[in-house]
Steps between C-alpha positions, in 0.01 A plus 500: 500500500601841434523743737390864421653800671290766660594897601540532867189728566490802728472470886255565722778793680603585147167608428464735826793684467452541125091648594652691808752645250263594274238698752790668646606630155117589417446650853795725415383565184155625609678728733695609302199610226297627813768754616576622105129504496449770832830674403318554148176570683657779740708670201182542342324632769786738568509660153119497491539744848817672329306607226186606676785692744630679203203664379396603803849684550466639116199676570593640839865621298366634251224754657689556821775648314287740311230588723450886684308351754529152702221406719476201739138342474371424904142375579578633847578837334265820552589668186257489255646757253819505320701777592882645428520548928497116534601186364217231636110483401264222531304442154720376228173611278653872578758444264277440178298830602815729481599680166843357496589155375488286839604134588461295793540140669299396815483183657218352793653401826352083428574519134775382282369699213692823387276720308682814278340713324615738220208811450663698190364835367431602104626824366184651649554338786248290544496172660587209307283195579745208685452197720714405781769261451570238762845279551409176754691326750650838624576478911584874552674788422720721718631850447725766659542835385785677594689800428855584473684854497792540255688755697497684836347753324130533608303544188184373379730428136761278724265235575353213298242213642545123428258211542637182641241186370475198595272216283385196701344262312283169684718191400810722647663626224604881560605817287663807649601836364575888512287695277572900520201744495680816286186683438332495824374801668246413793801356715597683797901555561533591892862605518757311734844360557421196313580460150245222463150503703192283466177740400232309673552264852623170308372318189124520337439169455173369307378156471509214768603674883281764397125592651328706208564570132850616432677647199687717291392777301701742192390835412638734196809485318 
């Protein structure tokens, strides 16, 4: 009789180690996909905020820089009319009623909405029919103004005011700045020592901390 010869099959341990082998090397591959997959996640989050962050900042550059007079928007404020003597009012609606061009941004103290609002004139100056614009997501805003004296010398010419900003936006991601207000004319300059004062007692802040509607408002070029 002949005798056939057979492969020497796998064995029972050969098996396990080669399965245990091959979960580890999935397991780690899973991970591995997962972590690319919430690194991916969070980058896009980021630049979604980054970008919602920078056009917030563009609007408050570009009509801070130009504006005659700056206003802070307080619910808690008394003034109901816009006036040169002051720089806070109540309605943001006070801006579209002026004969100037006007801007503002306001937020609600258990909002993430921003709402900005752009109320341009014709030659004739009438109003130009606009709706608010709003950016999501937004956590709040904080300003300083401050001003800062060139020389000793005390003249109203020597001094120039500055806005320090700071964007906060609800998954974390933050934009600060410096945005200089050359136009501006309903800022007070109190004369001192100091070459660089705050204006107001510490930072307007609008958004989440705060207990009424809070915002910013641009007058005139």
């Amino acid at each position: 009789m002949k005798k056939f010869k057979t492969k020497k099959a796998y064995t029972l341990v050969e098996l396990v180690v080669t399965v245990a082998i091959l979960s580890i090397t999935a397991g780690m591959g899973v991970g591995i996909f997962a972590s690319a997959l919430r690194n991916y996640s969070q980058a896009s989050v980021t630049a979604h905020e980054q970008d919602k962050a920078t056009e917030i900042e563009s609007f408050l550059l570009r009509y801070a820089r130009v504006c005659k007079y700056f206003y802070y928007i307080d619910g808690m404020s008394g003034e109901t009319e816009i006036s040169p003597d002051v720089h806070e009012v109540y309605w943001e609606e006070l801006f579209a009623a002026e004969e100037s061009e006007s801007q503002y941004m306001i937020m609600y103290p258990n909002s993430t909405r921003l709402e900005y609002k752009i109320n341009d004139k014709d030659e004739e100056g009438n109003a130009i029919p606009s709706s608010p614009m709003y950016v999501e997501g937004v956590e709040n805003i904080e300003v300083k103004i401050s001003k800062q004296k060139l020389t000793s010398e005390e003249s109203e010419n020597n001094i120039f005011y500055f806005m320090n900003y700071k964007i906060s936006m609800e998954e974390g991601y933050t934009l600060k700045g410096t945005a200089i207000l050359y136009n501006v004319a309903n800022l007070s300059a109190d004369y001192s020592n100091s070459y660089i004062e705050d204006v107001d007692d510490g930072s307007f802040k609008m958004g989440k901390g705060t207990v009424a509607k809070h915002g910013l408002g641009f007058l005139g070029h």
